Coordinates of C-alpha atoms in Angstrom, one line a residue:
Chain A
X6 CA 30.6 -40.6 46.6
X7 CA 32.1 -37.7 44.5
X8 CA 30.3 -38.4 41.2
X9 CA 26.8 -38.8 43.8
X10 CA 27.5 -35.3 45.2
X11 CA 28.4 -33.9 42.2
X12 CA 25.1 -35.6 40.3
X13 CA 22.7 -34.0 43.2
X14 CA 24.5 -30.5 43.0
X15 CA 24.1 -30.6 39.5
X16 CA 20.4 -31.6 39.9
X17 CA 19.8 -28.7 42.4
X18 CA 21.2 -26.3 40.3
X19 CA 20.3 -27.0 36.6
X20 CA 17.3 -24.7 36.2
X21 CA 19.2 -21.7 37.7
X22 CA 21.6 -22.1 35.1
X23 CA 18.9 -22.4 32.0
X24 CA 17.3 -20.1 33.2
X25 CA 20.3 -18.0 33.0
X26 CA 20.9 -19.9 29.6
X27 CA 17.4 -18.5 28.4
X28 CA 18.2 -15.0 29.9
X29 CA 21.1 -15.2 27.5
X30 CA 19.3 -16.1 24.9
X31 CA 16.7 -13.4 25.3
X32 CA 19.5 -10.8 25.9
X33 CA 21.1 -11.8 22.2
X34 CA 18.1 -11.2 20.5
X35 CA 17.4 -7.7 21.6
X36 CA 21.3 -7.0 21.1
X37 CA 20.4 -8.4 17.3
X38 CA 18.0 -6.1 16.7
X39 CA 19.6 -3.4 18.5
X40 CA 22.4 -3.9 16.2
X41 CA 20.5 -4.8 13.5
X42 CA 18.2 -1.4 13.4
X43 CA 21.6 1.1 14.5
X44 CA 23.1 -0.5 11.4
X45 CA 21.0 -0.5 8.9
X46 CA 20.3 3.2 9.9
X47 CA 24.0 3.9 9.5
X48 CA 23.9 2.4 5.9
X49 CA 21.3 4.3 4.8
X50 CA 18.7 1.3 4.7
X51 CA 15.9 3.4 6.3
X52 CA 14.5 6.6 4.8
X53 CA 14.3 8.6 8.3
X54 CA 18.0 8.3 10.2
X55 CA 16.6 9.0 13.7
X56 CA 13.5 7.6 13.7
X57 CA 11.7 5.2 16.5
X58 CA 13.7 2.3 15.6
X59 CA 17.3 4.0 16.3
X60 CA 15.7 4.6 19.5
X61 CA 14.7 1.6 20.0
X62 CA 17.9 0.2 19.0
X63 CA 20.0 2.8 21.5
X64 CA 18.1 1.7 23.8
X65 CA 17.9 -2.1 23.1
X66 CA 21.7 -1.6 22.9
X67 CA 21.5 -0.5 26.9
X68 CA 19.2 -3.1 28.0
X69 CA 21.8 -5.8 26.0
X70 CA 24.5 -4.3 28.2
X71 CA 22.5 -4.2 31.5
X72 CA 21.4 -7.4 31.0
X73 CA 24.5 -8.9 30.5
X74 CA 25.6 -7.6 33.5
X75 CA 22.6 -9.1 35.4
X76 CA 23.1 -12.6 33.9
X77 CA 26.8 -12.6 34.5
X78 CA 26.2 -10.8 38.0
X79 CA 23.6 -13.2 38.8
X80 CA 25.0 -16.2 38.5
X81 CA 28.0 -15.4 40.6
X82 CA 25.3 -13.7 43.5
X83 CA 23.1 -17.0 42.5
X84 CA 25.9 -19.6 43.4
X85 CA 27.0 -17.7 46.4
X86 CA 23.9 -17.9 48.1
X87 CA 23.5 -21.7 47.2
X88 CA 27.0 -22.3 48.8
X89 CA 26.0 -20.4 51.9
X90 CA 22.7 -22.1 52.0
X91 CA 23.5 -25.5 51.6
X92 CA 27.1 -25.6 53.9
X93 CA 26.1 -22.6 56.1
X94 CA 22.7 -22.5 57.2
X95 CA 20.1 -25.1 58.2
X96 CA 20.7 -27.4 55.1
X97 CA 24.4 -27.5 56.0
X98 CA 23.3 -30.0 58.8
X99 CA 22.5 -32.3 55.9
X100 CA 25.4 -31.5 54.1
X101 CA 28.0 -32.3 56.9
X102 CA 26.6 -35.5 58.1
X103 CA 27.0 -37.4 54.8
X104 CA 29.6 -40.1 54.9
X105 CA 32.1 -37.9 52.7
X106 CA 34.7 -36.1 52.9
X107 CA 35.1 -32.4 53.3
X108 CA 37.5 -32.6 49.9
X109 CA 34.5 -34.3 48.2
X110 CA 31.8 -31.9 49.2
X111 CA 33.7 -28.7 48.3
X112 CA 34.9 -30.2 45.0
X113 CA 31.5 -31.4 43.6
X114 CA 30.0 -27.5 44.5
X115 CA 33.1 -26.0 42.7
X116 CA 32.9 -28.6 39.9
X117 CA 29.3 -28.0 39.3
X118 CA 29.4 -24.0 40.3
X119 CA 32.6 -23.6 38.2
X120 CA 30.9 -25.2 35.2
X121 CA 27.5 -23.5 35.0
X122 CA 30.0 -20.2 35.5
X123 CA 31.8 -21.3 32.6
X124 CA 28.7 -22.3 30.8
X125 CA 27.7 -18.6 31.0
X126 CA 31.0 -17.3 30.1
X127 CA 31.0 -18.9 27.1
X128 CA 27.4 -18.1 26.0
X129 CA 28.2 -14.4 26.9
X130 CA 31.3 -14.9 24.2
X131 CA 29.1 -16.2 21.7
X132 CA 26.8 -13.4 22.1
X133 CA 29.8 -10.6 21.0
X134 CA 31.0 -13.0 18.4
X135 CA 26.6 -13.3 17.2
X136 CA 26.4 -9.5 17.5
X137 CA 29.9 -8.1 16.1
X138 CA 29.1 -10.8 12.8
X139 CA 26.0 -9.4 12.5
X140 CA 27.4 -6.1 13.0
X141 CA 29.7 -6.4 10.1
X142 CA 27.3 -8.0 7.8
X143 CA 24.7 -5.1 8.4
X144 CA 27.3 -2.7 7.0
X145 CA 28.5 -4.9 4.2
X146 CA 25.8 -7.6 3.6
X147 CA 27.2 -8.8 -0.1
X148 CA 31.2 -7.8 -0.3
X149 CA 32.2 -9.2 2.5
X150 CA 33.0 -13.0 3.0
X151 CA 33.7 -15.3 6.1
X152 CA 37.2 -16.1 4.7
X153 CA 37.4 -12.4 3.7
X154 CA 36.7 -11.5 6.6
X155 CA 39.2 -13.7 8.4
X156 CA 41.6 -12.8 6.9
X157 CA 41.3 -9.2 7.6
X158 CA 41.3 -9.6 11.0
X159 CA 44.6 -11.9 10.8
X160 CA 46.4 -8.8 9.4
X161 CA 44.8 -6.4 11.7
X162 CA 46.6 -8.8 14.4
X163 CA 49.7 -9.2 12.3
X164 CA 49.7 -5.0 12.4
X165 CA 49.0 -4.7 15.8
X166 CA 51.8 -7.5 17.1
X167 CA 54.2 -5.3 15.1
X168 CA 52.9 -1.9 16.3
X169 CA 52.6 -2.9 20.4
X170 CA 55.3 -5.6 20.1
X171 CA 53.2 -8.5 21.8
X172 CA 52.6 -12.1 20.8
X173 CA 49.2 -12.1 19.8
X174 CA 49.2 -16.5 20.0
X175 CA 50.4 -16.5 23.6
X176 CA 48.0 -13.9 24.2
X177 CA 45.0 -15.9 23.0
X178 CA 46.4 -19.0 24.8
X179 CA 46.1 -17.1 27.8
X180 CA 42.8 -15.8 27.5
X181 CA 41.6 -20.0 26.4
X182 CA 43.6 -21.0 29.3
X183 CA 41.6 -17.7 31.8
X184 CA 38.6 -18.8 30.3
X185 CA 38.5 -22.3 30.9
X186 CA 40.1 -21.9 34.4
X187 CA 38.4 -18.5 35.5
X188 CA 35.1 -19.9 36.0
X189 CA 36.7 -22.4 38.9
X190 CA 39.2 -19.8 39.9
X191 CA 36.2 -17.3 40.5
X192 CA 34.0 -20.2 42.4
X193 CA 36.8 -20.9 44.8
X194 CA 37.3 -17.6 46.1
X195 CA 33.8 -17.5 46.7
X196 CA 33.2 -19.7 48.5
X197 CA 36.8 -19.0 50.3
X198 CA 35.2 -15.6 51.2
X199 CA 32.1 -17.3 52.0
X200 CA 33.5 -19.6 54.2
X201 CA 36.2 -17.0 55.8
X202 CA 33.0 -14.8 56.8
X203 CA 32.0 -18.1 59.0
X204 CA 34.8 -17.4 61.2
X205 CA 33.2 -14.1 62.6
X206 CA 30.1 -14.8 65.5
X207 CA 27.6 -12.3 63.8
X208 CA 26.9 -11.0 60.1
X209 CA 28.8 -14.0 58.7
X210 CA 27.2 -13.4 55.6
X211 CA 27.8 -9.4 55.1
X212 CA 31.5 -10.8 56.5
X213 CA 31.6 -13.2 53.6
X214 CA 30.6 -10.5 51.0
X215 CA 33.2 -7.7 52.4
X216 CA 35.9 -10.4 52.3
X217 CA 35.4 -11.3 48.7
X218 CA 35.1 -7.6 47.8
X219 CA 38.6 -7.7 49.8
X220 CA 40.2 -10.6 48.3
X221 CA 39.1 -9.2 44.5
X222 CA 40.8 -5.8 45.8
X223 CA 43.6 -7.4 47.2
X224 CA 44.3 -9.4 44.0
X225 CA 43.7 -6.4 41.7
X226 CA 45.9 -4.2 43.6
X227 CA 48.8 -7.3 43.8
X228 CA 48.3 -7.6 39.7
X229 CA 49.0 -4.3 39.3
X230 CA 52.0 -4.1 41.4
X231 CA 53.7 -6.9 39.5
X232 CA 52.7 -5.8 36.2
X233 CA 54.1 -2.1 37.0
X234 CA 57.3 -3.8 35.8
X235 CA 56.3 -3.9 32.7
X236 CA 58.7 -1.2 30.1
X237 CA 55.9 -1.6 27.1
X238 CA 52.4 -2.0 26.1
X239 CA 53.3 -5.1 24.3
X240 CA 54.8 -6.8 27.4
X241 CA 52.1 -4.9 29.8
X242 CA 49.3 -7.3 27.2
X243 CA 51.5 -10.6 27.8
X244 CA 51.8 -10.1 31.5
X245 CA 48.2 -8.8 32.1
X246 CA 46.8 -12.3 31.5
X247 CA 49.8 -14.3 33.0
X248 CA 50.5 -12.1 36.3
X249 CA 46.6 -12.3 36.4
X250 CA 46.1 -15.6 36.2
X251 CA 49.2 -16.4 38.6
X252 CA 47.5 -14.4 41.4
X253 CA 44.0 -15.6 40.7
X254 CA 45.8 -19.1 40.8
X255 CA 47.7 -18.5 44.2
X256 CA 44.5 -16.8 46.0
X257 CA 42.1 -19.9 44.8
X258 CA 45.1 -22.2 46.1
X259 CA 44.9 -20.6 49.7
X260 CA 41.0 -19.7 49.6
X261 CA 40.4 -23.6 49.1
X262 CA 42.9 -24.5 51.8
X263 CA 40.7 -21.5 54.2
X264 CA 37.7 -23.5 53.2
X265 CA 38.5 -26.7 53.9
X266 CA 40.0 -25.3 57.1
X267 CA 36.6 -23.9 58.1
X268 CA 34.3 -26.7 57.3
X269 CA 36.7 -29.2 58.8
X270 CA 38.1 -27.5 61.9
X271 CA 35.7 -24.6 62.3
X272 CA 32.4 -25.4 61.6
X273 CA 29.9 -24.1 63.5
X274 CA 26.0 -24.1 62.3
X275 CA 23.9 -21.8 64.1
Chain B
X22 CA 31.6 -53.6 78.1
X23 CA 29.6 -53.7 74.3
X24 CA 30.4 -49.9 74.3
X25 CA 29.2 -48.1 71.2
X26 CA 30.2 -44.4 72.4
X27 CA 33.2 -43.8 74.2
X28 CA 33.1 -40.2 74.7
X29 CA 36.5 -39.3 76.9
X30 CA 37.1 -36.0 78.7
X31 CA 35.1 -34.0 76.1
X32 CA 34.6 -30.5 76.2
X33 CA 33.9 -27.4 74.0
X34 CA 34.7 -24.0 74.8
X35 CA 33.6 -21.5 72.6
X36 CA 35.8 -18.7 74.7
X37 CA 37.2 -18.9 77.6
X38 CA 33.6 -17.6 79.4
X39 CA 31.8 -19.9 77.2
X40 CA 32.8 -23.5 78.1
X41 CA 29.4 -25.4 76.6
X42 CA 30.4 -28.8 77.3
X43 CA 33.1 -29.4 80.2
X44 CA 34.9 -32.6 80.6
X45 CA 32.6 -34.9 80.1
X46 CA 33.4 -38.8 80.0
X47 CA 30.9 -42.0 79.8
X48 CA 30.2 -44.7 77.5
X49 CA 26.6 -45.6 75.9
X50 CA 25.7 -49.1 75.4
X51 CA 24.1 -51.2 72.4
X52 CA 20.6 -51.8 72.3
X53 CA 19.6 -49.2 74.4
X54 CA 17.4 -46.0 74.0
X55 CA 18.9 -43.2 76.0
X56 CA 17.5 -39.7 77.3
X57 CA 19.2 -37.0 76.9
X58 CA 18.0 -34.6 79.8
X59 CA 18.5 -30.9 80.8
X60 CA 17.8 -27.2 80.7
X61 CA 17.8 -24.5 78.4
X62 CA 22.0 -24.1 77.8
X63 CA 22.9 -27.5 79.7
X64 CA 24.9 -28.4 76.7
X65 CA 23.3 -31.6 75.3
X66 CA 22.9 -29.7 71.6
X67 CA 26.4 -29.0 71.6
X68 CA 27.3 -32.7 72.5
X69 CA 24.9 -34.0 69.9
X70 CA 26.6 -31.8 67.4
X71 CA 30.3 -33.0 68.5
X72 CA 29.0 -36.5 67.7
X73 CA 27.8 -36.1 64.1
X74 CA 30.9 -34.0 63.8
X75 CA 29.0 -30.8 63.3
X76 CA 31.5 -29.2 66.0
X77 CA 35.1 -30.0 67.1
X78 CA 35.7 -30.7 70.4
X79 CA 38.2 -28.5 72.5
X80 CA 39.6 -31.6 74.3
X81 CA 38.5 -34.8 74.9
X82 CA 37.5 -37.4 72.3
X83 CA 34.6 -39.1 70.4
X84 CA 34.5 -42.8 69.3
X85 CA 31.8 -44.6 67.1
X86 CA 32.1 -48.0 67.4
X87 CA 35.7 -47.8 68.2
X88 CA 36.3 -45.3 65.7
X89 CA 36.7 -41.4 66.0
X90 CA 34.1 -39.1 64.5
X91 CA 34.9 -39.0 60.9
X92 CA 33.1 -40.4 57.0
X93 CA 32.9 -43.7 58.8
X94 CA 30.9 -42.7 62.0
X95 CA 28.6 -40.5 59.9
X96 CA 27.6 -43.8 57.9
X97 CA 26.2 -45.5 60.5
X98 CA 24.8 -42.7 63.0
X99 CA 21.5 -41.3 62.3
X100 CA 20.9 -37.6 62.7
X101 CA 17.7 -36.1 63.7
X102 CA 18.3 -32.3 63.7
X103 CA 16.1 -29.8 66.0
X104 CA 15.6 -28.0 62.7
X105 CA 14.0 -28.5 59.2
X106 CA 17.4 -29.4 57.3
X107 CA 16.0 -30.5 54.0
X108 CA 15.8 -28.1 51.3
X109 CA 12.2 -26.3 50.9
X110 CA 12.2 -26.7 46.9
X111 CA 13.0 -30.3 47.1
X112 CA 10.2 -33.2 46.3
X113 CA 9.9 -36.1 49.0
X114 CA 10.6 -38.9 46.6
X115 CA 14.0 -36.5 45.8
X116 CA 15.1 -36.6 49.1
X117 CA 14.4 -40.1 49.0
X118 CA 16.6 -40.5 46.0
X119 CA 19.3 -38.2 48.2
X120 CA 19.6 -40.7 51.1
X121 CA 19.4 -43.6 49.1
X122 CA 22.5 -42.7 47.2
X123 CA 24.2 -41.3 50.1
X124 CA 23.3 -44.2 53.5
X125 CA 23.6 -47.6 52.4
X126 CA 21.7 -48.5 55.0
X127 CA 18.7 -46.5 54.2
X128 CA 15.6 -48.6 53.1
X129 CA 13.8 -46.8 50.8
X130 CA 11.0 -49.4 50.9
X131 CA 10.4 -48.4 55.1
X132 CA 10.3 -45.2 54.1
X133 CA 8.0 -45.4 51.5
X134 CA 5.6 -47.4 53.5
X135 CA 5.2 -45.0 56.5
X136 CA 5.2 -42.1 54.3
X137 CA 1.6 -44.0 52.8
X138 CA 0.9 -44.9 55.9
X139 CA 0.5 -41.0 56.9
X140 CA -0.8 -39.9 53.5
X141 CA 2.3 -38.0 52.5
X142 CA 2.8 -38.0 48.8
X143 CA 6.1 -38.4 47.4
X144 CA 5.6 -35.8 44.6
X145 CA 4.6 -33.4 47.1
X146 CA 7.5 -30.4 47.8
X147 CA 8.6 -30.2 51.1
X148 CA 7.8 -26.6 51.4
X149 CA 4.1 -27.4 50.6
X150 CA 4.5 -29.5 53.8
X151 CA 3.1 -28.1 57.4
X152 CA 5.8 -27.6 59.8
X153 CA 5.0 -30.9 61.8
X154 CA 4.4 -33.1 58.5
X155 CA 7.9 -31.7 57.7
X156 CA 9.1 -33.0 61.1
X157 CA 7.6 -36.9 60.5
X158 CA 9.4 -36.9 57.1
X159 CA 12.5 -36.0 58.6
X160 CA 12.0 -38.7 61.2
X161 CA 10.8 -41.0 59.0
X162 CA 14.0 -40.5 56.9
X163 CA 16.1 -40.9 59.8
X164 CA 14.0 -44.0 61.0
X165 CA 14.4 -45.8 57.8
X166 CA 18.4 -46.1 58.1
X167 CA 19.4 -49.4 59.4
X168 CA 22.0 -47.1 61.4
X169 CA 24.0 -48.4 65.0
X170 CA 23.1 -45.1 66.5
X171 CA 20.4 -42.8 66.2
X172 CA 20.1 -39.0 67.5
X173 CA 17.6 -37.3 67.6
X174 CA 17.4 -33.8 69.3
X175 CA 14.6 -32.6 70.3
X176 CA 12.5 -34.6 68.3
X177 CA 8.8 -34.2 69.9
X178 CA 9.5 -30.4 70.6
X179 CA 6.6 -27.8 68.7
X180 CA 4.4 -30.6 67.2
X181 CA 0.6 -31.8 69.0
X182 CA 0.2 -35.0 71.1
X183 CA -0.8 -37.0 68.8
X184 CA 2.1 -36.1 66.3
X185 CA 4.1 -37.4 69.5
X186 CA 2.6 -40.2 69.7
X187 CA 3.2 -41.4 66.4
X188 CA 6.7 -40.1 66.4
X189 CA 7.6 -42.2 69.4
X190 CA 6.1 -44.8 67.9
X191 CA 7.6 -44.7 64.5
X192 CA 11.1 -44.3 67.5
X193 CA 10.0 -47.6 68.7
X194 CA 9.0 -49.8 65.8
X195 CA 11.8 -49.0 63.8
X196 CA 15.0 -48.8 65.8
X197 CA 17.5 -51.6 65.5
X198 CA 17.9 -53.8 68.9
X199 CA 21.6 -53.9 68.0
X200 CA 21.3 -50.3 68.0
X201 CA 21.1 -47.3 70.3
X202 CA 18.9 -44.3 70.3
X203 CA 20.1 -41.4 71.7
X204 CA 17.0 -38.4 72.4
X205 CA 17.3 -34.8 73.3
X206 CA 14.1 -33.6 74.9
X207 CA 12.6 -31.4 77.6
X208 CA 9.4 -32.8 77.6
X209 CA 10.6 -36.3 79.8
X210 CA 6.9 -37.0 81.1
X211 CA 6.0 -37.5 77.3
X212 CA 9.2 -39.8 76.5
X213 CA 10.0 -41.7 79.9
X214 CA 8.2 -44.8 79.2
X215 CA 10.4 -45.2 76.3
X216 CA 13.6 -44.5 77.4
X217 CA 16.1 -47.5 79.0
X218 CA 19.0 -44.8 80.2
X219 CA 19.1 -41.1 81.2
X220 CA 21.6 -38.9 80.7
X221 CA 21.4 -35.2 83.1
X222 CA 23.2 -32.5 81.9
X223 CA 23.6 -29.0 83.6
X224 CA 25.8 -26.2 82.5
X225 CA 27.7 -28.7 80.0
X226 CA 28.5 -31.1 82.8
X227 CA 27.4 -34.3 83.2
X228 CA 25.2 -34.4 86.5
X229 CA 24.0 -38.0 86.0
X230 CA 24.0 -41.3 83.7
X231 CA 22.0 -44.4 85.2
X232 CA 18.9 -46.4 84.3
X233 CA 15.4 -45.3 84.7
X234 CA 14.7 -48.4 86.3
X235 CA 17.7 -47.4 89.2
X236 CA 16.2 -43.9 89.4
X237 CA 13.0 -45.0 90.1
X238 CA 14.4 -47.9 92.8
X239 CA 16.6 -45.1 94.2
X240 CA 15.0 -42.4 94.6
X241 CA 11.3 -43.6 94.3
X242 CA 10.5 -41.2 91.9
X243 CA 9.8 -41.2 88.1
X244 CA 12.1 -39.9 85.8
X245 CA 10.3 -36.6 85.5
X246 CA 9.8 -35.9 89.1
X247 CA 13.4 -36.4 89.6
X248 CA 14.6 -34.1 87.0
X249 CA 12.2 -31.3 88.5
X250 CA 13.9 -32.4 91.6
X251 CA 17.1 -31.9 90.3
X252 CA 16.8 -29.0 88.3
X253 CA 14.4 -27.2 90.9
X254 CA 15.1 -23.2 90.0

């Protein structure tokens, strides 16, 4: 029954996520030619240094950032009100009287919510990595070569592991490890905050939305407690992802256990 | 006794001023389709919901064919909600798909056939639907599951006569004898000369489970004289 709710989720919320996947798409484009046109301007390319198309770009170069923010935003605001909708409201009296299990049903919408989130992440990644690249090849369009390039990087890292005395591996292992396990970590305490906000007799949505502004406060200020023990900027970079993540881990942990608490003990469809 | 609901001391209290359904106890029988009467507030939504495990009881307990309310129950009762519960963006032949995957016991052949029979396409999106041709797919659904029990709450309320009439029809024609049906309604005059049992509720207590055939033999009345009777304000 897992794999059927997890098919139907998927199916209900497909074209919410390429749509998002198109928004992306759109988004890298104008950040291109944002790029592109600051660039070139920079390197002398254009005979008139602030003419229309550094405006444009400047302003491109907003919109890129605004829209990222909208797509990213979105999604999360997006898969929210589908998890309301569908456990919460009138479609919740479908969802509850399948034969399956509360496990099951919270699972497949954190499976299929987490993985569209993740989806995004990634394409948001790809975007910086499309727009720095292009970046660096506007300024030096001949000299520079992928392996060059490489390997300048891997002594700027070398440099700065030295300098800030951090491990620059672990670090990336982290952020792999954030990034493949964010997305899910993020979805859960959603839809803990979601489901907490059910627990109140009126406003359970605004309830749900002040609790996960809570709960991201709450972690924040917790992650910054622990990492106040930190004696240097290096160790401050290795704990900021691991303390992180070990919060974020322990809040989803207890947010799922609120969840299934509410749908299975405390349900109550209006 | 070929009990297929054992409910047992059940009650739900919301607070301690807001006791929905109090103590209530009785059994309903195979094969039988069974009113469930009573005002405004009575309780009988709140009961449904504690069946299809919507709601948890406060005390008191639920079985389903000798089992508590759980995954098991839910795959063989039917619920009919008092609401549209199927999602607005959704094609018919999608939700089709969705309870095929989900109720073994759904026919999707049944359901195919009455949706032609009313002229309901199955490309059509439910929120293209009119409010009552919404309410015959979601009966029709519900119809077309081989299930032991059916509920259905409220399920002739807001549409015209002759949207009842096929509604108690489609009730009728498709219910399993082995089966029981188990109908929320105010409007008894409409449903009586379907119904086998009656079930009164008042201020979540139970005022009165018998046959029609006994309140008509007792009391002389029919079913919807006697619950004006009863409920007299």
């Amino acid at each position: 029954m897992l794999g059927k709710l997890i098919k139907h989720e998927w199916k209900s919320m497909y074209k919410m996520g390429c749509l998002m996947l198109g928004a992306m798409a759109i988004v890298t484009f104008l950040g291109w030619l944002s790029f592109r046109s600051l660039f070139r301007a920079m390197n002398g390319d254009t005979l008139d240094p602030f003419g229309w198309m550094d405006i444009f770009g400047g302003f491109t170069m907003m919109i890129y950032v605004m829209l990222l923010v909208c797509v990213s935003a979105g999604t999360i605001i997006y898969i929210g009100v589908h998890f309301y909708r569908t456990m919460y409201t009138d479609e919740g009296y479908l969802t509850h009287t399948l034969p399956v299990t509360g496990h099951q049903i919270l699972i497949s919408k954190i499976l299929v919510s987490g993985l569209w989130t993740m989806i995004v992440l990634l394409t948001i990644y790809a975007s910086f990595i499309l727009l720095a690249l292009s970046a660096i090849f506007s300024l030096e369009p001949i000299d520079i070569s992928f392996a060059e390039l490489m390997d300048g990087l891997g002594r700027l890292v070398v440099e700065m592991e030295a300098m800030l005395d951090f491990d620059a591996m672990r670090l990336l292992a982290s952020w792999i490890l954030i990034t493949l396990a964010g997305p899910f970590i993020t979805t859960v305490t959603l839809f803990g905050a979601i489901s907490l906000g059910q627990l109140v007799s009126r406003g359970r949505l605004l309830m749900g939305v002040l609790f996960y502004v809570a709960i991201m406060v709450a972690k924040q200020l917790v992650t910054i407690m622990l990492k106040g023990f930190a004696s240097s900027a290096g160790m401050y970079l290795n704990m900021n992802f691991n303390v992180g993540f070990i919060v974020d881990l322990f809040a989803a942990a207890v947010l799922y256990a609120l969840s299934y608490f509410v749908i299975s003990r405390k349900l109550n469809l209006i | 006794m070929n009990g297929l609901v054992e409910i047992l001391g059940l009650t739900k209290a919301y607070d301690e001023h807001h006791v929905a359904v109090s103590n209530i106890s009785l059994t309903l029988p195979r094969g039988k389709i069974i009113g469930l009467l009573g005002p405004n507030g009575s309780g009988k939504t709140t009961l449904i919901k504690m069946l299809n495990g919507l709601l948890m009881p406060t005390a008191g307990s639920i079985r389903i064919g000798g089992k508590p309310v759980g995954v098991e129950t839910k795959a063989h009762v039917s619920y009919l909600p008092d609401r549209t519960y199927l999602s607005g963006n959704k094609k018919v032949k999608q939700i089709l798909d969705y309870f095929a995957d989900f109720y073994k016991d759904f026919s999707r052949e049944r359901a195919v056939g009455m949706l032609q029979s009313l002229g309901i396409e199955p490309d059509a999106r439910m929120n293209t639907l009119s409010k009552g041709t919404k309410e015959k797919v979601q009966l029709i659904l519900v119809m077309s599951r081989q299930a032991d029990l059916y509920v259905l709450d409220e399920p002739i309320a807001g549409v015209d006569p002759a949207a009842r009439d096929y509604i108690l029809r489609t009730i009728l024609n498709n219910y399993n004898p082995n089966s029981s049906v188990l109908i929320s309604t105010h409007l008894i005059g409409d449903i009586e000369q379907v119904l086998d049992e009656v079930i009164f509720m008042r201020y979540g207590h139970l005022v009165l489970y018998t046959s029609v055939d006994n309140v008509r033999e007792k009391h002389g009345k029919s079913v919807d004289a006697y619950f004006r009777e009863v409920f007299a304000c």
